[in-house]
Short mmCIF file of C-alpha atoms and ligand atoms in Angstrom, two decimals:
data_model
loop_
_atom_site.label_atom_id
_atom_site.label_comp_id
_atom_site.label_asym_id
_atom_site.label_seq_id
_atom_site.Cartn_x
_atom_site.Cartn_y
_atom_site.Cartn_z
CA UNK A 1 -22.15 80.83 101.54
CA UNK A 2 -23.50 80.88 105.10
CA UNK A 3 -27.19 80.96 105.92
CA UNK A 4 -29.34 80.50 108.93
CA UNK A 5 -33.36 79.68 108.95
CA UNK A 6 -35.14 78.90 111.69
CA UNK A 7 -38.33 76.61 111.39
CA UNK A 8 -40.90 75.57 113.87
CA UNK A 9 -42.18 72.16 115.57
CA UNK A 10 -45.24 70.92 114.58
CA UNK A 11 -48.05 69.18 116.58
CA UNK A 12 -50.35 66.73 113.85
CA UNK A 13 -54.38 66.74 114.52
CA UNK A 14 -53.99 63.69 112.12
CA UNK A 15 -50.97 61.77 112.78
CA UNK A 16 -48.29 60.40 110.37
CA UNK A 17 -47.49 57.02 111.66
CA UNK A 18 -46.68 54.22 109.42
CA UNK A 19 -44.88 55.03 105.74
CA UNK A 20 -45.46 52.76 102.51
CA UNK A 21 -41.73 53.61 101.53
CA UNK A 22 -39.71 53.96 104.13
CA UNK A 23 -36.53 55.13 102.26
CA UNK A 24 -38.34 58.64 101.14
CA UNK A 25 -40.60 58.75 103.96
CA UNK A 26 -43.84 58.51 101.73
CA UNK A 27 -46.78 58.05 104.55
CA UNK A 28 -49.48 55.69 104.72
CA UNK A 29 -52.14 58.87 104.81
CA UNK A 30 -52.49 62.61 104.53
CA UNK A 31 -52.20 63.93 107.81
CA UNK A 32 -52.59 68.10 109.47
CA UNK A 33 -50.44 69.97 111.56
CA UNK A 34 -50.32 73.39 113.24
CA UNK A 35 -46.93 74.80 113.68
CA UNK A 36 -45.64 75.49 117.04
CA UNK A 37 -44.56 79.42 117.76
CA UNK A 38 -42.49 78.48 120.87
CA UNK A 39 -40.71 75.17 119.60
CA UNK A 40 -38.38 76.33 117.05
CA UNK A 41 -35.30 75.30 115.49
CA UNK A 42 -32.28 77.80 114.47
CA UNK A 43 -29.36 76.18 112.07
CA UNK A 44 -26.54 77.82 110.49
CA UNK A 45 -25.15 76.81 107.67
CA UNK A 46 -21.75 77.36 105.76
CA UNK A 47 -20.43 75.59 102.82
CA UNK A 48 -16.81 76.39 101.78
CA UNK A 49 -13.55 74.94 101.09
CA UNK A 50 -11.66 75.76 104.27
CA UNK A 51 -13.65 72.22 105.64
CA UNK A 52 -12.18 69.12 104.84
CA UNK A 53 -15.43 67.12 106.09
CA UNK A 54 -19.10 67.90 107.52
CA UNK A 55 -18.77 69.76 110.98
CA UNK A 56 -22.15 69.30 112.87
CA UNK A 57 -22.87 70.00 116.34
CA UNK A 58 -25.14 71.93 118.44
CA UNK A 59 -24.66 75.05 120.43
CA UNK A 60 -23.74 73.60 123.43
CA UNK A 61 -23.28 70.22 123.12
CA UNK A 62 -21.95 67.23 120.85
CA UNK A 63 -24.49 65.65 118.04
CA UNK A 64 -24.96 62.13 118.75
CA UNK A 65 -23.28 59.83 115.81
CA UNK A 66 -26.66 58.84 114.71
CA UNK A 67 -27.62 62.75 114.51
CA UNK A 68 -24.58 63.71 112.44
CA UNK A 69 -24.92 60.94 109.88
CA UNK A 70 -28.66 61.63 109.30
CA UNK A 71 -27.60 65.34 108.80
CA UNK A 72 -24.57 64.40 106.51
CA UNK A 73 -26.60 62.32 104.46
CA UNK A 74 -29.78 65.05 104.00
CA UNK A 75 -26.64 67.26 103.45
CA UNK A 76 -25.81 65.05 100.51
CA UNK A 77 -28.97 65.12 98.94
CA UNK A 78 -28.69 69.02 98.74
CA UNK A 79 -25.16 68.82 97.19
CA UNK A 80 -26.50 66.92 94.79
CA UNK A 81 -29.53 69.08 93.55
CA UNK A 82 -27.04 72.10 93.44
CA UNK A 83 -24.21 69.86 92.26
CA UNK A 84 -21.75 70.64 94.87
CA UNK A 85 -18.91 69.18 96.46
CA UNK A 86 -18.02 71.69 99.39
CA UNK A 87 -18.05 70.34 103.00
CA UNK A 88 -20.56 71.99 105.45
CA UNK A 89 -20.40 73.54 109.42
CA UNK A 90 -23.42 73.02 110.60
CA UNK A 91 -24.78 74.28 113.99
CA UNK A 92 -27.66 74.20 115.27
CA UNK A 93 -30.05 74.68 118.63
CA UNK A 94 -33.88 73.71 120.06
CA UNK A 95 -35.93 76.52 121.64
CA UNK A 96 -37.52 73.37 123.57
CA UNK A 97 -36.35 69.41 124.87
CA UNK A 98 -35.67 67.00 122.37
CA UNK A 99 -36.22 63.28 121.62
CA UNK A 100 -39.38 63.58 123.99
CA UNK A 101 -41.99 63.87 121.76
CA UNK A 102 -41.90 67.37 120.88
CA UNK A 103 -41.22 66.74 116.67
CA UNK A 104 -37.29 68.31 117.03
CA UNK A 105 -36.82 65.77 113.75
CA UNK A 106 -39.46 68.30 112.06
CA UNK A 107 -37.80 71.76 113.19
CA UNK A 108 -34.54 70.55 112.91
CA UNK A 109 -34.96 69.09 108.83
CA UNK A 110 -36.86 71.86 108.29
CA UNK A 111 -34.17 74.60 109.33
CA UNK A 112 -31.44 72.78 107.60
CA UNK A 113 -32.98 72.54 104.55
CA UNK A 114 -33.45 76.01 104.13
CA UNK A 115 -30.24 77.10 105.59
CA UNK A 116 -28.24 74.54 103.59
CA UNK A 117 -30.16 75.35 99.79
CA UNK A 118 -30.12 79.06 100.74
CA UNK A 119 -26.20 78.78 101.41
CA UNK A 120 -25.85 77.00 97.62
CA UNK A 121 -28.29 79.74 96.19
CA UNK A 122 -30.82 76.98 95.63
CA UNK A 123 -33.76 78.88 95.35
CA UNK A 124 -36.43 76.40 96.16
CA UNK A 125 -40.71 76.83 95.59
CA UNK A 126 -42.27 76.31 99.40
CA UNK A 127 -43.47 73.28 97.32
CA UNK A 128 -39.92 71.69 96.54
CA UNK A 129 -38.28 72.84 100.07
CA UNK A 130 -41.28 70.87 101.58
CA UNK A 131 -40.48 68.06 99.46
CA UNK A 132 -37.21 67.71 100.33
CA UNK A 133 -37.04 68.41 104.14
CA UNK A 134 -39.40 65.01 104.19
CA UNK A 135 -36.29 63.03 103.15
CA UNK A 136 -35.06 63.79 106.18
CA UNK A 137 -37.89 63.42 108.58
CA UNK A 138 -41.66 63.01 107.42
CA UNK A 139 -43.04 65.51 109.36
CA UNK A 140 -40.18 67.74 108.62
CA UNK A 141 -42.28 68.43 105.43
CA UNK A 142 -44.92 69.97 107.62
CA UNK A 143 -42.90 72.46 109.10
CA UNK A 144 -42.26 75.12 105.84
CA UNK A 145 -45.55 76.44 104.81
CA UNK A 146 -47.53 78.51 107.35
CA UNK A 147 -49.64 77.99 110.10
CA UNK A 148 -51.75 74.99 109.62
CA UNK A 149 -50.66 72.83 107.17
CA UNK A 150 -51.74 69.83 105.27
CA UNK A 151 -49.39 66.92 104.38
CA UNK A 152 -50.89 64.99 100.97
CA UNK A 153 -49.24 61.66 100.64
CA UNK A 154 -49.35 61.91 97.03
CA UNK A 155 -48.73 59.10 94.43
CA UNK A 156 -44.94 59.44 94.16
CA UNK A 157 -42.62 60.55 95.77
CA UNK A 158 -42.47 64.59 94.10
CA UNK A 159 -46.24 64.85 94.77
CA UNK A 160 -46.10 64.28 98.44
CA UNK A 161 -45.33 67.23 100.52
CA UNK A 162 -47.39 70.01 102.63
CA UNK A 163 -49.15 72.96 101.79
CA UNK A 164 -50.74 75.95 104.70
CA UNK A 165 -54.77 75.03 104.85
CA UNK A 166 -54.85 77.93 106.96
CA UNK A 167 -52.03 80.95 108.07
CA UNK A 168 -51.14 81.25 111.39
CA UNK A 169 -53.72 83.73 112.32
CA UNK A 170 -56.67 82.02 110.75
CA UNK A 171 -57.74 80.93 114.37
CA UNK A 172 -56.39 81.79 117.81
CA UNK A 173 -56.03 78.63 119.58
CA UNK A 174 -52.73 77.53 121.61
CA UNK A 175 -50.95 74.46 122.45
CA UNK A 176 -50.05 74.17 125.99
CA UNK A 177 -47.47 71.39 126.03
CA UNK A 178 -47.13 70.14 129.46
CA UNK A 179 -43.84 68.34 129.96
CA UNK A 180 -44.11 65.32 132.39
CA UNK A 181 -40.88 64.05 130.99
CA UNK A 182 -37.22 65.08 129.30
CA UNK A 183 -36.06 61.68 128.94
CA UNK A 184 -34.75 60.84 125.34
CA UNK A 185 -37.48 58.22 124.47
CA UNK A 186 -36.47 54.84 123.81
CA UNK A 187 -37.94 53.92 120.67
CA UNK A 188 -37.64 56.34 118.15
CA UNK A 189 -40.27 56.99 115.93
CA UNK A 190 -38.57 55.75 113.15
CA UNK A 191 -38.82 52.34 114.74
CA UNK A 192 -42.31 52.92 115.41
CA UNK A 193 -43.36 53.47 112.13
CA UNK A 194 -41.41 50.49 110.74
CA UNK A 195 -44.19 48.24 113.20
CA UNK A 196 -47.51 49.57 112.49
CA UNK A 197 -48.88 46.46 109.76
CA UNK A 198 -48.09 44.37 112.90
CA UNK A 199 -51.01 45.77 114.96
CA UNK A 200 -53.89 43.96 113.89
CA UNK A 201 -56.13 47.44 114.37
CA UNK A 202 -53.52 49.11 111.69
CA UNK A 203 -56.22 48.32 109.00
CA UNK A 204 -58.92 49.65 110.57
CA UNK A 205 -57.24 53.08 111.32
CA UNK A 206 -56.47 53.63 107.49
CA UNK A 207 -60.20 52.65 107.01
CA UNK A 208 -61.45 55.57 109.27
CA UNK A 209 -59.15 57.83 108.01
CA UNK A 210 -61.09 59.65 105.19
CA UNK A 211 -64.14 60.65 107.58
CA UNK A 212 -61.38 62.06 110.17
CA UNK A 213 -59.62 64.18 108.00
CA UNK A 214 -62.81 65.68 106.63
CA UNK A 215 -63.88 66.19 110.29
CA UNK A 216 -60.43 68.44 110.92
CA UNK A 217 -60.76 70.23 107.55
CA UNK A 218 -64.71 71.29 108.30
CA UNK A 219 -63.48 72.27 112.43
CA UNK A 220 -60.94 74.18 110.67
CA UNK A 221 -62.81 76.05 108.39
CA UNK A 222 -65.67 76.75 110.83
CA UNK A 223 -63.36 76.90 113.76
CA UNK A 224 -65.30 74.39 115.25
CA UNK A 225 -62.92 73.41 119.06
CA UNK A 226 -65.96 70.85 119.81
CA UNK A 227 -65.33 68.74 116.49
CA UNK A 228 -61.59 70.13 115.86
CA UNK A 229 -60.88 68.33 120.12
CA UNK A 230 -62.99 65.31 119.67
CA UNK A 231 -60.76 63.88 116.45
CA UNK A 232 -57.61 65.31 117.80
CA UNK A 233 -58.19 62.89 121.25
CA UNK A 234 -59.23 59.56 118.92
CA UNK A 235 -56.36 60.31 116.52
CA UNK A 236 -53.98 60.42 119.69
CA UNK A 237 -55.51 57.18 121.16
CA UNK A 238 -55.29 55.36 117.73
CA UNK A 239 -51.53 56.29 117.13
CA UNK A 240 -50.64 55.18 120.93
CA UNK A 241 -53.17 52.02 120.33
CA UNK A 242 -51.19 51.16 117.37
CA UNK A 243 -47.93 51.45 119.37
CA UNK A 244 -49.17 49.58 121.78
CA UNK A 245 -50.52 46.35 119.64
CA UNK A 246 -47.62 46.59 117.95
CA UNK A 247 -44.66 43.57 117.65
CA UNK A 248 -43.08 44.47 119.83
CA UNK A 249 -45.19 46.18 121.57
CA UNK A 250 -44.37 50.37 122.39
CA UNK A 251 -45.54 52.03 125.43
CA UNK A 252 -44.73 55.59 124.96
CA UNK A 253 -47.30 57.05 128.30
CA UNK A 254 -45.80 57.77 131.97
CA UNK A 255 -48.13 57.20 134.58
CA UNK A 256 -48.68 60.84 134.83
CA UNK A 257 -49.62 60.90 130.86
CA UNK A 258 -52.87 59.05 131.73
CA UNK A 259 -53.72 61.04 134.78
CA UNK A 260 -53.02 64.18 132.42
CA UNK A 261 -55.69 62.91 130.32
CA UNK A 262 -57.91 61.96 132.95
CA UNK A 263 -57.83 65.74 134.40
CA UNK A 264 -58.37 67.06 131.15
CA UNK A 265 -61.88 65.17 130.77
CA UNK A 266 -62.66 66.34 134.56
CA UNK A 267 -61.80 70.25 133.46
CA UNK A 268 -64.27 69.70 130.59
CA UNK A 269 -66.59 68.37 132.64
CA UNK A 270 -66.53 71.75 134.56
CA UNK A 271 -67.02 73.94 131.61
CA UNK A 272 -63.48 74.19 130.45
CA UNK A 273 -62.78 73.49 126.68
CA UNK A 274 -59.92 71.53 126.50
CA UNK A 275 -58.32 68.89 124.69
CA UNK A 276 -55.70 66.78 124.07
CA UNK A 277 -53.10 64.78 121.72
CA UNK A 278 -49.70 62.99 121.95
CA UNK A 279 -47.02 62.44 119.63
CA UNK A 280 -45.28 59.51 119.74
CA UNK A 281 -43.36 60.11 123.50
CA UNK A 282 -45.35 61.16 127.22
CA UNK A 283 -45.67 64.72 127.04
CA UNK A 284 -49.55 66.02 126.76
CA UNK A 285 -50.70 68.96 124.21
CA UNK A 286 -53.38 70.44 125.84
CA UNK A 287 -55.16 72.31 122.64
CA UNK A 288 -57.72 74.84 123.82
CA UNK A 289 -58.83 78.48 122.32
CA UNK A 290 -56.78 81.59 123.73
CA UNK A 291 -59.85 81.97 125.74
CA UNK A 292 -59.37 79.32 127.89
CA UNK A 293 -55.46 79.71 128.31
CA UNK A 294 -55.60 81.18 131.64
CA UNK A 295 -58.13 78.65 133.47
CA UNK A 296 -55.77 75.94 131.80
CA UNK A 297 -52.72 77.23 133.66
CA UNK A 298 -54.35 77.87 136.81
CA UNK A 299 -55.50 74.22 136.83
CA UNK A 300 -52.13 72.86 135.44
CA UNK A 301 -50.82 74.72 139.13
CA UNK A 302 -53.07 71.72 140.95
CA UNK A 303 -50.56 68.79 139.73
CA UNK A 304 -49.33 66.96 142.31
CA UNK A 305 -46.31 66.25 139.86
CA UNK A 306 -43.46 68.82 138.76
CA UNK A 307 -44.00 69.58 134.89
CA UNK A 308 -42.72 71.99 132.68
CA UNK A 309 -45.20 73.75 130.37
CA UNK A 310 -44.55 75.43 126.96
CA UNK A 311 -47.28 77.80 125.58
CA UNK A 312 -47.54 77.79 121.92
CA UNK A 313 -49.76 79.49 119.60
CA UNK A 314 -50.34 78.80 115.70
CA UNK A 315 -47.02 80.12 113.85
CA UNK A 316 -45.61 80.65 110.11
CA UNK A 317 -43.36 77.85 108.71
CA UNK A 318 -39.83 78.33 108.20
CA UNK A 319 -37.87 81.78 107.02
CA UNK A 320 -34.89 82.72 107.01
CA UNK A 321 -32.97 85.11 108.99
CA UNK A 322 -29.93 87.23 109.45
CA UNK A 323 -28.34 86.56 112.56
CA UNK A 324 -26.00 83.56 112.23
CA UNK A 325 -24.81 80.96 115.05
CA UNK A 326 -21.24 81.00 114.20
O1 PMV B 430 -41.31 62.55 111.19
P1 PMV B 430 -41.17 61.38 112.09
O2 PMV B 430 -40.64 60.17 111.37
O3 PMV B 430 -40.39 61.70 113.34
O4 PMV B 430 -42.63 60.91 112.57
C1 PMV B 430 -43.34 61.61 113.52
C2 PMV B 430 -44.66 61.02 113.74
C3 PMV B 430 -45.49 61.64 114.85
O5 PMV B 430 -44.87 62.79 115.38
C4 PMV B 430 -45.64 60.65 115.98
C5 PMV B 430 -46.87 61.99 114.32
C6 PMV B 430 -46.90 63.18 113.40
O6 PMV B 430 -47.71 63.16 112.48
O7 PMV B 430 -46.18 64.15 113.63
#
């Protein structure tokens, strides 16, 4: 009864940000991802009766108390669809920094809940593992199917998970994250979600919604990096302008966030084809096609700031495999 999966990030063109039930993690809106080849999650799982309670932990390091209960009680949820009582070891580890942005929540929910019904023979549809991985992070959800995938709010709670608009090699484009800093962010984006309907620009967002999503489904389908960049950049803006007018307010940017963004407008000024987006923390996805990659990270060499920098191209959701942590 011991599995391991390993799942990937994800990094939304349309963001998730602000839920109509917060308890199951339905969204306001639909929102699209691509999943991140170099930002994965690995968890193994083991259920048996040699454990008296839930062991979590990572690799290396303790789990935060906060971090074990939210995997205990996603672990309790899976008992209960396969009608178990056994007591898990879970352990798990990030290909990439944490609680800075970089959706860990996503890889992390994702892997376990395809370790953990895999290691109670649940043999779940794509559809129904989807499902279930939002309970324990929204964009968690986004993180099974392949490639680029499309989150549909639904009308209740079992018709709101995410599908692949597009596999993994539909389109070579790559996500260069550039990493301007590791600090565990101080509003989690749990919080942040809980604020958005006091931002009196909330409304308007939802509004403009429709026409945006439309815009990313017709880049994606005519691989369109013009359109696709443009939407990306105002859907990145409106998530951080939410935060922002928010009560209280969030400020997720560093200083060197901004000048980030300012560079990038400079490079495209000179011919290079480059965009950007944020998640809710400082780091910078610079989205450009494979093209471009090299020019990018010559440029990136010209900071007068020390970054890190993780390349990532499109990638399949989660899978399972056979080497095992423990
Ligand atoms: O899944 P959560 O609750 O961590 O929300 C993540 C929301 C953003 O990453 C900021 C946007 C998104 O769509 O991924």
């Amino acid at each position: 009864m011991k599995k391991t999966s390993i799942a990937p990030a994800n990094i939304a063109f349309i963001k998730y940000w602000g839920k109509i039930d917060a308890n199951q993690n339905i969204p306001v809106n639909d929102s699209i991802s691509m999943n991140l080849s170099a930002c994965l999650t690995t968890t193994t799982v083991e259920f048996d009766k040699k454990y008296k309670k839930d062991e979590i932990s990572y690799v290396t390091k303790e789990m935060s108390k906060d971090g074990k209960e939210r995997v205990i009680r996603h672990l309790d949820r899976i008992r209960k669809i396969a009608k178990s009582s056994l007591y898990a070891k879970v352990v798990t580890t990030n290909s990439f920094p944490s609680s800075c942005g970089i959706a860990s929540s996503a890889s992390g929910f994702a892997s376990l809940s395809k370790a953990a019904t895999a290691a109670l023979n649940l043999d779940l549809s794509e559809k129904d593992l989807s499902n279930l991985s939002r309970f324990g992070s929204g964009s968690a959800c986004r993180s099974i199917p392949d490639g680029f995938t499309y989150w549909k709010k639904g009308k209740k709670s079992e018709d709101s998970y995410a599908y692949s608009l597009k596999p993994a090699n539909w389109w070579n484009i790559c996500d260069i994250i550039v990493i301007v800093s590791e600090e565990k962010k101080k509003i989690s984006s749990g919080d942040g979600h809980k604020r958005v309907n006091t931002s009196p620009y909330f409304k308007t967002r939802v509004k403009n919604l429709p026409n945006k999503i439309k815009g990313v489904k017709d880049a994606m389908k005519e691989k369109n990096m013009k359109k696709l960049g443009k939407i990306i950049e105002e859907e990145a803006v409106d998530l951080h302008l939410i935060a922002m007018s928010s009560t209280p307010p969030i400020f997720y940017w560093e200083k060197e966030t901004l000048d980030v963004i300012k560079r990038i407008q400079l490079w495209r000024e000179e011919g290079i084809e480059v965009y950007f987006t944020i998640d809710a923390g400082p780091n910078v996805h610079i989205l450009c096609e494979g093209h471009e990659k090299e020019n990018v990270l010559e440029k990136l060499k010209t900071l007068p700031y020390k970054i890190k920098t993780i390349i990532n191209v499109p990638a399949k959701g989660v899978r399972q495999i056979e080497n095992h942590l423990f």
